[in-house]
Amino acid sequence: MTDSTQSLSPLSNQPLMPALAQQTMDYWVDGWQRTILFWDVLRQRSDQYYAQKAKAVPNVLSFDADLVLDGRTFERPVNYGLVRIQPPEGVIIHPKKRPFVVVDPRAGHGPGIGGFKADSELGVAMRAGHPCYFVGFTPDPMPGQTIEDIMKAEAMFLEKVIELHPEAEGKPCVIGNCQAGWAVMMVAATRPELFGPLIIPGSPLSYWAGVEGQNPMRYTGGVLGGSWLTALTSDLGAGKFDGAYLVENFENLNPANTLWTKNYDLWSQVDTKGPRFLEFEKWWGGHVNLNAEEMQWIVDQLFVGNRLATAEIVTSDGVRIDLRNIRSPILCFCSKGDNITPPQQALGWILDLYSDKDDIRAAGQTIVYAIHESIGHLGIFVSGGVARKEHQEFASNIDLIDVLPPGLYEAVMTPKTAEAANPDLIIGDWIVRFESRTFDDLRAIVQPSAENERRFATARRVSEINLGLYRTLFQPFVQAFANTQTAEWLHKLNPSELPYELFLDRNPLMQGIVQLAEQTRQQRQPVASDNP
């Protein structure tokens, strides 16, 4: 018998079979152990959710803070508050440097994303020596609270910050994250004397702008017939809009991640990823509510109405909100990878307000934009890399931005090299340049379309008609049957809320998971990396 014949003999494969059986057993043991540990992490997430919910002011700030003003005590009470951030050990604050005020978005999640970790907007501003303040909120709005009430409260917060820093080199730099961006822009348009430079990361200001066929959130309101659904949802919530629906909107942008990838990533890395997963879920699951009037105003005036950049919004006391009244430099930070606030929605308002670059100069306005190539919406606020690059450069150069001549600029960042002039004087790893830009550059980004504008104007009119029909024909009946109990059950059954309810300790199916998970950790048998 030849050697080749011997190699084909069934007897030659005998050692392979026990090895394959052992590898299969190892794989199944590892899989079951991962599943048990995965369930235990989900149980911890549910327990963490209720522990956060029990707090008076749930937040995810990684810094200690002292309360300065409580908006619930104002003449027109709001559920917002101003706190002073305590610098971490080893960080020196220079009292004469301009203060930074970070305003967090109330868009379904709780406060704290602006100071989620050491490398964050608050963290880099304090490392640059600036006193820092934070504007957050409680989970439930005050009765009768309106958007105008919040604007007035935020103006009072800034007045207090200015009062506390009479020797500061400049007015406060205000950072309005995401949905807080349009809010602080409206305050700056009505009280421009309170503001230093404005930084608005990931903030939508032109709600009809965008590339045709991309970013489904841009089309959602029109496809569903407008804002009548907002009114229905608020009525079913007994006068409150459940923020879990806003979180659900975010999750629906990437169902594959929501239903599979996020959970699989945890399962596949369950030995190491649990703490990081729980840290993020503490914020992601901290849902907050809005009053019906607040949410209806936001949808009708902004997301469906697109009335901010066109100066169509008038306050109850007759003040027109015109963004051209802002006198502080405005820095818009957006990303091509952001499917919630794409660059078109972050920058299109400039084309709506001004005819060309000379018009910006004539108005005495300075506008700077920075575009990241790939980071997603949440990464703009939570990514350590973005904090160490963009946010650090913004904070380090805020006084330079404040004295830039009026005009339109792009902030261009390049890595620091040994060939750079005086590299020892450069703070951080990046060099920022402010390069003059034209409206042709801006149009290439925004891609404005008059035809699309007309279509969205039609959708706005349809929304107004449908809302009127709902309020006339259906709202009285819905409000008659809705109550706080039905609202609570709808909240618990929301797809974004339900997972936190299912894996609680009180669920009979979760009994014993703690002990089982502890035994599993003691007897952990991870599969070998070369297991086929």
Coordinates of C-alpha atoms in Angstrom, one line a residue:
M1 CA 0.0 0.0 0.0
T2 CA 1.4 3.4 -1.0
D3 CA 1.8 6.4 1.3
S4 CA -1.0 8.2 -0.5
T5 CA -3.3 5.3 0.0
Q6 CA -2.5 5.1 3.7
S7 CA -3.3 8.8 4.0
L8 CA -6.8 8.2 2.7
S9 CA -7.5 5.3 5.1
P10 CA -10.4 5.8 7.5
L11 CA -8.1 4.8 10.3
S12 CA -5.9 7.8 9.7
N13 CA -8.9 10.1 10.7
Q14 CA -9.5 8.5 14.1
P15 CA -7.5 11.1 16.1
L16 CA -9.6 13.8 14.5
M17 CA -13.0 12.7 15.7
P18 CA -12.3 12.9 19.5
A19 CA -10.7 16.3 18.9
L20 CA -13.7 17.6 17.0
A21 CA -16.0 16.3 19.7
Q22 CA -14.0 18.1 22.3
Q23 CA -14.0 21.3 20.3
T24 CA -17.8 21.0 19.9
M25 CA -18.3 20.5 23.6
D26 CA -16.0 23.4 24.4
Y27 CA -18.0 25.6 22.0
W28 CA -21.4 24.7 23.6
V29 CA -20.1 25.1 27.1
D30 CA -18.7 28.5 26.3
G31 CA -21.9 29.5 24.5
W32 CA -24.1 28.6 27.5
Q33 CA -21.8 30.4 29.9
R34 CA -21.8 33.5 27.7
T35 CA -25.6 33.3 27.6
I36 CA -25.9 33.1 31.4
L37 CA -23.5 36.0 31.8
F38 CA -25.4 38.0 29.1
W39 CA -28.7 37.5 31.0
D40 CA -27.0 38.7 34.2
V41 CA -25.7 41.9 32.5
L42 CA -29.3 42.6 31.3
R43 CA -30.5 42.0 34.8
Q44 CA -28.0 44.5 36.1
R45 CA -29.1 46.9 33.4
S46 CA -32.7 46.7 34.7
D47 CA -31.7 47.1 38.3
Q48 CA -29.5 50.1 37.3
Y49 CA -32.4 51.6 35.4
Y50 CA -34.7 51.5 38.5
A51 CA -31.9 52.8 40.7
Q52 CA -31.4 55.8 38.4
K53 CA -35.2 56.3 38.2
A54 CA -35.4 56.6 42.0
K55 CA -33.0 59.5 42.1
A56 CA -34.4 63.0 42.4
V57 CA -32.3 64.2 39.4
P58 CA -30.9 61.2 37.5
N59 CA -27.8 62.1 35.4
V60 CA -24.7 60.5 34.0
L61 CA -22.2 63.2 34.8
S62 CA -18.8 61.9 35.7
F63 CA -17.9 65.0 37.7
D64 CA -19.2 66.3 41.1
A65 CA -21.4 69.4 40.9
D66 CA -23.0 72.0 43.1
L67 CA -26.5 73.4 42.5
V68 CA -26.5 77.1 41.7
L69 CA -30.1 77.7 40.5
D70 CA -33.1 75.5 40.5
G71 CA -35.6 76.4 37.8
R72 CA -38.4 74.8 39.7
T73 CA -38.3 77.8 42.1
F74 CA -38.7 80.4 39.4
E75 CA -41.8 82.6 38.9
R76 CA -42.5 80.5 35.8
P77 CA -41.1 77.1 37.0
V78 CA -39.2 74.8 34.7
N79 CA -37.6 71.4 35.4
Y80 CA -34.1 72.8 34.5
G81 CA -31.3 73.6 36.8
L82 CA -27.8 75.2 36.7
V83 CA -24.9 73.4 38.5
R84 CA -21.3 74.3 38.8
I85 CA -18.9 71.5 37.9
Q86 CA -16.2 70.7 40.4
P87 CA -12.8 70.2 38.6
P88 CA -11.2 66.8 39.1
E89 CA -8.1 66.4 41.2
G90 CA -5.0 68.0 39.6
V91 CA -7.0 70.3 37.3
I92 CA -6.4 74.0 38.0
I93 CA -9.2 76.5 37.1
H94 CA -8.2 80.1 36.3
P95 CA -11.0 82.4 37.6
K96 CA -10.4 85.1 35.0
K97 CA -10.9 82.7 32.1
R98 CA -14.3 82.9 30.4
P99 CA -16.7 80.3 31.9
F100 CA -18.1 77.5 29.8
V101 CA -21.8 76.5 30.0
V102 CA -22.8 73.2 28.6
V103 CA -26.5 72.7 27.9
D104 CA -27.7 69.2 27.4
P105 CA -30.5 68.1 25.0
R106 CA -33.9 67.1 26.3
A107 CA -34.6 64.7 23.5
G108 CA -35.8 61.6 25.2
H109 CA -32.7 60.9 27.3
G110 CA -31.6 62.2 30.7
P111 CA -28.9 64.8 31.2
G112 CA -25.1 64.3 31.5
I113 CA -23.9 63.4 28.0
G114 CA -21.8 66.6 27.9
G115 CA -19.8 65.4 30.9
F116 CA -20.2 61.6 30.4
K117 CA -16.5 60.9 30.9
A118 CA -13.2 62.7 31.6
D119 CA -12.6 63.2 27.9
S120 CA -15.8 65.2 27.2
E121 CA -16.8 68.8 26.5
L122 CA -16.7 69.6 30.2
G123 CA -13.5 67.7 30.8
V124 CA -11.5 69.4 28.0
A125 CA -12.8 72.8 29.0
M126 CA -11.7 72.4 32.6
R127 CA -8.3 71.1 31.5
A128 CA -8.0 74.3 29.5
G129 CA -8.5 76.2 32.8
H130 CA -12.1 77.4 32.3
P131 CA -14.8 77.4 35.0
C132 CA -17.5 75.1 33.9
Y133 CA -21.3 75.0 34.4
F134 CA -23.9 72.5 33.3
V135 CA -27.6 72.9 32.5
G136 CA -29.6 69.8 33.1
F137 CA -33.2 68.8 33.9
T138 CA -35.4 66.4 35.9
P139 CA -37.3 63.6 34.2
D140 CA -40.7 65.3 34.3
P141 CA -41.6 68.8 33.2
M142 CA -43.3 71.3 35.5
P143 CA -47.1 71.7 34.9
G144 CA -47.7 74.3 32.2
Q145 CA -44.0 74.6 31.3
T146 CA -43.4 75.9 27.8
I147 CA -40.5 76.4 25.5
E148 CA -40.6 80.1 26.2
D149 CA -40.4 79.4 29.9
I150 CA -37.2 77.4 29.3
M151 CA -35.7 80.2 27.2
K152 CA -36.3 82.7 30.0
A153 CA -34.8 80.2 32.5
E154 CA -31.7 79.7 30.5
A155 CA -31.2 83.4 30.2
M156 CA -31.4 83.7 34.0
F157 CA -28.8 80.9 34.3
L158 CA -26.4 82.9 32.1
E159 CA -27.1 86.1 34.0
K160 CA -26.1 84.2 37.2
V161 CA -22.9 82.8 35.6
I162 CA -21.9 86.3 34.5
E163 CA -22.6 87.6 38.0
L164 CA -20.4 85.0 39.5
H165 CA -17.5 85.8 37.2
P166 CA -17.3 89.7 37.1
E167 CA -13.6 89.6 36.2
A168 CA -13.8 87.0 33.4
E169 CA -12.0 87.8 30.2
G170 CA -15.3 87.4 28.2
K171 CA -18.9 86.4 28.3
P172 CA -19.7 82.7 28.8
C173 CA -19.0 80.2 25.9
V174 CA -22.2 78.3 25.6
I175 CA -22.3 74.7 24.2
G176 CA -25.7 73.6 23.0
N177 CA -25.6 69.8 22.3
C178 CA -28.0 68.4 19.7
Q179 CA -31.6 69.6 20.4
A180 CA -30.2 72.1 23.0
G181 CA -28.5 73.8 20.1
W182 CA -31.6 75.4 18.6
A183 CA -32.8 76.3 22.1
V184 CA -29.6 78.3 23.0
M185 CA -29.7 79.9 19.5
M186 CA -33.2 81.2 20.2
V187 CA -32.0 82.6 23.6
A188 CA -29.0 84.2 21.9
A189 CA -31.3 85.8 19.3
T190 CA -33.4 87.4 22.0
R191 CA -30.7 88.1 24.6
P192 CA -27.5 88.5 22.6
E193 CA -25.7 90.5 25.3
L194 CA -25.5 87.3 27.5
F195 CA -23.4 85.2 25.2
G196 CA -19.8 84.7 24.3
P197 CA -19.0 82.2 21.5
L198 CA -21.7 79.7 20.7
I199 CA -20.7 76.0 20.0
I200 CA -23.6 73.9 18.6
P201 CA -22.4 70.3 18.0
G202 CA -24.8 68.0 16.1
S203 CA -27.6 70.6 16.3
P204 CA -30.3 70.8 13.6
L205 CA -31.3 74.3 12.5
S206 CA -32.5 73.7 8.9
Y207 CA -35.1 70.9 9.2
W208 CA -36.0 70.6 5.5
A209 CA -32.4 70.5 4.3
G210 CA -30.8 67.3 3.2
V211 CA -29.8 65.0 0.4
E212 CA -32.7 63.5 -1.5
G213 CA -33.4 59.9 -0.5
Q214 CA -31.0 59.9 2.5
N215 CA -31.6 60.3 6.3
P216 CA -35.1 58.9 6.9
M217 CA -35.8 61.1 9.9
R218 CA -36.1 64.0 7.5
Y219 CA -39.1 62.4 5.9
T220 CA -40.8 60.8 8.9
G221 CA -43.2 63.7 9.7
G222 CA -44.5 64.0 6.2
V223 CA -44.9 60.3 5.6
L224 CA -47.0 60.0 8.8
G225 CA -49.2 62.9 7.9
G226 CA -47.6 65.6 10.1
S227 CA -47.9 66.5 13.7
W228 CA -51.3 65.0 14.5
L229 CA -49.5 61.9 15.7
T230 CA -47.6 64.0 18.2
A231 CA -50.9 65.3 19.6
L232 CA -52.3 61.8 19.8
T233 CA -49.3 60.5 21.6
S234 CA -49.4 63.3 24.1
D235 CA -53.1 62.8 24.7
L236 CA -52.5 59.0 25.3
G237 CA -49.8 60.1 27.7
A238 CA -52.4 62.1 29.7
G239 CA -50.8 65.5 28.7
K240 CA -47.2 64.4 28.6
F241 CA -45.1 63.2 25.7
D242 CA -43.2 60.0 26.6
G243 CA -39.5 60.5 25.7
A244 CA -39.2 56.8 25.1
Y245 CA -40.9 57.4 21.7
L246 CA -38.0 59.7 20.8
V247 CA -35.5 57.1 21.8
E248 CA -37.5 54.6 19.7
N249 CA -37.1 56.9 16.7
F250 CA -33.3 56.8 17.1
E251 CA -33.3 53.1 17.4
N252 CA -35.5 52.6 14.3
L253 CA -32.8 54.3 12.2
N254 CA -30.7 51.2 12.6
P255 CA -33.0 48.2 13.4
A256 CA -30.1 45.7 12.8
N257 CA -28.1 47.3 15.6
T258 CA -31.1 47.6 17.9
L259 CA -32.4 44.1 17.4
W260 CA -29.1 42.2 16.9
T261 CA -25.7 43.9 16.7
K262 CA -25.8 45.6 20.1
N263 CA -26.8 42.5 21.9
Y264 CA -24.5 40.2 19.9
D265 CA -21.5 42.5 20.6
L266 CA -22.3 42.2 24.4
W267 CA -22.7 38.4 24.2
S268 CA -19.5 37.9 22.2
Q269 CA -17.5 40.1 24.6
V270 CA -19.4 39.4 27.8
D271 CA -16.3 38.8 29.9
T272 CA -15.0 42.3 29.4
K273 CA -17.8 44.5 27.9
G274 CA -20.3 44.4 30.7
P275 CA -19.2 47.6 32.6
R276 CA -18.9 49.7 29.4
F277 CA -22.3 48.4 28.2
L278 CA -23.9 49.3 31.6
E279 CA -22.3 52.7 31.6
F280 CA -23.8 53.7 28.3
E281 CA -27.2 52.1 29.0
K282 CA -27.5 54.2 32.2
W283 CA -27.9 57.2 29.9
W284 CA -29.6 55.5 27.0
G285 CA -32.4 54.1 29.2
G286 CA -32.9 57.3 31.3
H287 CA -36.0 58.4 29.5
V288 CA -37.5 61.8 30.2
N289 CA -40.9 63.4 29.4
L290 CA -42.0 66.6 27.8
N291 CA -45.3 68.5 28.2
A292 CA -47.7 68.1 25.3
E293 CA -47.5 71.8 24.6
E294 CA -43.7 71.7 24.5
M295 CA -43.5 68.7 22.1
Q296 CA -46.2 70.1 19.8
W297 CA -44.4 73.4 19.6
I298 CA -41.1 71.7 18.7
V299 CA -42.7 69.6 15.9
D300 CA -45.0 72.3 14.5
Q301 CA -42.5 75.2 14.6
L302 CA -39.2 73.3 13.9
F303 CA -39.2 69.8 12.5
V304 CA -42.3 70.1 10.3
G305 CA -42.6 73.9 10.2
N306 CA -39.0 74.8 9.6
R307 CA -39.7 78.3 10.9
L308 CA -36.5 79.1 12.9
A309 CA -34.1 80.0 10.2
T310 CA -36.7 82.0 8.3
A311 CA -37.5 84.2 11.4
E312 CA -41.2 83.2 11.4
I313 CA -41.3 82.4 15.1
V314 CA -42.8 85.1 17.4
T315 CA -42.9 84.8 21.1
S316 CA -46.1 85.3 23.2
D317 CA -44.9 88.9 24.0
G318 CA -44.4 89.8 20.3
V319 CA -40.6 89.3 20.0
R320 CA -39.6 87.9 16.6
I321 CA -36.8 85.3 16.9
D322 CA -34.3 86.3 14.2
L323 CA -31.0 84.5 14.3
R324 CA -29.4 87.5 12.6
N325 CA -29.7 89.3 16.0
I326 CA -26.9 87.0 17.4
R327 CA -23.7 88.9 17.9
S328 CA -21.5 86.2 19.2
P329 CA -19.3 83.9 17.0
I330 CA -21.1 80.7 16.1
L331 CA -19.3 77.4 15.7
C332 CA -21.2 74.6 14.1
F333 CA -19.7 71.1 14.5
C334 CA -21.3 68.3 12.4
S335 CA -20.4 65.0 10.8
K336 CA -20.9 63.2 7.5
G337 CA -21.6 60.1 9.5
D338 CA -24.5 61.7 11.5
N339 CA -27.8 60.4 10.2
I340 CA -29.8 62.5 12.8
T341 CA -28.3 65.9 12.1
P342 CA -26.5 65.6 8.8
P343 CA -24.3 68.6 7.7
Q344 CA -27.1 69.9 5.5
Q345 CA -29.4 70.4 8.5
A346 CA -26.6 71.8 10.7
L347 CA -25.4 74.4 8.1
G348 CA -28.3 75.1 5.8
W349 CA -29.6 77.9 8.0
I350 CA -26.7 80.1 6.9
L351 CA -27.9 80.1 3.3
D352 CA -31.4 80.9 4.6
L353 CA -30.3 83.9 6.6
Y354 CA -27.6 85.5 4.5
S355 CA -27.2 86.1 0.7
D356 CA -23.5 85.7 0.6
K357 CA -20.3 86.0 2.6
D358 CA -20.3 89.8 2.3
D359 CA -23.8 89.8 3.9
I360 CA -22.3 87.9 6.9
R361 CA -19.5 90.4 7.1
A362 CA -21.9 93.4 6.9
A363 CA -23.9 91.9 9.8
G364 CA -20.7 91.7 11.8
Q365 CA -21.2 88.0 12.3
T366 CA -18.5 85.3 12.5
I367 CA -19.6 81.7 11.6
V368 CA -17.2 78.8 11.8
Y369 CA -18.0 75.2 10.8
A370 CA -16.2 72.0 11.3
I371 CA -17.2 68.7 9.6
H372 CA -16.0 65.3 10.8
E373 CA -15.7 62.7 8.1
S374 CA -17.3 59.7 9.8
I375 CA -18.4 59.9 13.4
G376 CA -22.0 59.1 14.2
H377 CA -24.4 61.4 16.0
L378 CA -23.7 60.1 19.5
G379 CA -20.0 60.0 18.9
I380 CA -20.0 63.8 18.5
F381 CA -20.8 64.0 22.3
V382 CA -19.4 60.8 23.8
S383 CA -16.4 59.8 21.7
G384 CA -13.1 60.3 23.6
G385 CA -11.3 60.8 20.3
V386 CA -13.6 63.6 19.3
A387 CA -13.3 65.2 22.7
R388 CA -9.5 65.0 22.6
K389 CA -9.4 66.4 19.0
E390 CA -12.3 68.7 18.1
H391 CA -13.7 69.7 21.5
Q392 CA -10.2 70.3 22.9
E393 CA -9.2 72.5 19.9
F394 CA -12.5 74.5 20.3
A395 CA -11.9 75.0 24.0
S396 CA -8.2 75.9 23.6
N397 CA -8.8 78.3 20.8
I398 CA -12.1 79.9 22.0
D399 CA -10.5 83.3 22.5
L400 CA -9.1 83.2 19.0
I401 CA -12.5 82.3 17.6
D402 CA -14.0 85.3 19.6
V403 CA -11.7 87.7 17.8
L404 CA -11.9 86.3 14.3
P405 CA -13.0 89.0 11.7
P406 CA -16.6 88.7 10.6
G407 CA -17.0 86.1 7.8
L408 CA -17.5 82.4 7.1
Y409 CA -14.7 80.0 8.1
E410 CA -14.0 76.3 8.2
A411 CA -12.0 74.9 11.1
V412 CA -9.4 72.5 9.5
M413 CA -7.4 70.3 11.8
T414 CA -4.1 68.6 11.0
P415 CA -1.9 66.4 13.2
K416 CA 1.0 68.1 15.0
T417 CA 4.3 67.1 13.5
A418 CA 7.9 67.8 14.4
E419 CA 8.1 70.1 11.3
A420 CA 5.4 72.4 12.7
A421 CA 6.5 75.8 13.8
N422 CA 7.2 75.9 17.5
P423 CA 5.7 72.4 18.2
D424 CA 6.6 72.7 21.9
L425 CA 4.1 75.6 22.2
I426 CA 1.2 73.6 20.7
I427 CA -1.2 72.1 23.2
G428 CA -2.5 68.7 22.3
D429 CA -1.8 66.6 19.1
W430 CA -3.6 68.8 16.6
I431 CA -3.2 72.1 14.9
V432 CA -6.4 74.0 13.9
R433 CA -6.6 76.6 11.1
F434 CA -9.6 78.8 10.3
E435 CA -9.8 79.0 6.6
S436 CA -12.1 81.5 4.8
R437 CA -14.9 79.9 2.9
T438 CA -17.4 81.1 0.3
F439 CA -21.1 80.4 -0.2
D440 CA -20.2 78.2 -3.1
D441 CA -18.3 76.0 -0.7
L442 CA -21.4 76.0 1.6
R443 CA -23.8 75.2 -1.3
A444 CA -21.6 72.2 -2.2
I445 CA -22.3 70.8 1.2
V446 CA -25.9 71.8 1.7
Q447 CA -27.1 71.1 -1.9
P448 CA -30.1 73.4 -1.6
S449 CA -33.2 72.6 -3.7
A450 CA -36.1 74.9 -4.3
E451 CA -38.2 72.0 -5.6
N452 CA -37.6 70.0 -2.4
E453 CA -38.5 73.1 -0.3
R454 CA -41.9 73.4 -2.1
R455 CA -42.6 69.7 -1.3
F456 CA -41.8 70.2 2.3
A457 CA -44.0 73.3 2.4
T458 CA -46.8 71.2 1.1
A459 CA -46.2 68.6 3.8
R460 CA -46.3 71.4 6.4
R461 CA -49.7 72.5 5.1
V462 CA -51.0 68.9 5.1
S463 CA -49.8 68.6 8.7
E464 CA -51.7 71.7 9.7
I465 CA -54.9 70.3 8.1
N466 CA -54.5 66.9 9.7
L467 CA -53.8 68.4 13.1
G468 CA -57.0 70.5 12.9
L469 CA -59.0 67.5 11.9
Y470 CA -57.6 65.4 14.8
R471 CA -58.3 68.2 17.3
T472 CA -61.8 68.6 16.1
L473 CA -62.9 65.0 15.5
F474 CA -60.9 62.7 17.7
Q475 CA -59.0 64.6 20.5
P476 CA -62.0 65.0 22.8
F477 CA -62.7 61.3 22.8
V478 CA -59.0 60.3 23.3
Q479 CA -58.6 62.8 26.2
A480 CA -61.8 61.4 27.8
F481 CA -60.4 57.9 28.0
A482 CA -56.7 58.6 28.6
N483 CA -55.4 58.8 32.2
T484 CA -52.2 58.4 34.1
Q485 CA -52.7 54.7 34.5
T486 CA -53.0 54.0 30.8
A487 CA -50.1 56.3 30.1
E488 CA -47.9 54.3 32.5
W489 CA -48.8 51.0 30.9
L490 CA -48.1 52.4 27.4
H491 CA -44.8 53.6 28.7
K492 CA -43.9 50.2 30.1
L493 CA -44.9 48.5 26.8
N494 CA -42.9 50.8 24.6
P495 CA -40.3 48.8 22.7
S496 CA -37.5 51.1 24.1
E497 CA -38.8 50.6 27.6
L498 CA -39.9 46.9 27.6
P499 CA -36.4 45.3 27.8
Y500 CA -35.7 47.2 31.1
E501 CA -38.9 45.7 32.5
L502 CA -38.4 42.1 31.3
F503 CA -35.1 41.4 33.0
L504 CA -35.9 42.7 36.5
D505 CA -35.2 40.5 39.5
R506 CA -38.9 40.3 40.3
N507 CA -39.4 38.5 37.0
P508 CA -39.9 34.8 37.9
L509 CA -37.9 33.8 34.9
M510 CA -34.9 35.7 36.2
Q511 CA -34.9 34.0 39.6
G512 CA -31.6 32.4 40.4
I513 CA -29.7 34.2 37.6
V514 CA -27.4 36.0 40.2
Q515 CA -26.2 32.7 41.7
L516 CA -26.0 31.0 38.4
A517 CA -23.9 33.8 36.9
E518 CA -21.6 33.8 39.9
Q519 CA -21.0 30.0 39.6
T520 CA -20.4 30.5 35.9
R521 CA -17.7 33.2 36.5
Q522 CA -16.0 30.8 39.0
Q523 CA -16.0 28.0 36.5
R524 CA -15.6 30.0 33.3
Q525 CA -14.3 28.0 30.3
P526 CA -13.9 30.4 27.4
V527 CA -13.5 28.7 24.1
A528 CA -10.0 28.6 22.5
S529 CA -9.3 31.2 19.9
D530 CA -8.5 28.5 17.3
N531 CA -11.7 26.6 17.9
P532 CA -13.3 26.1 14.4

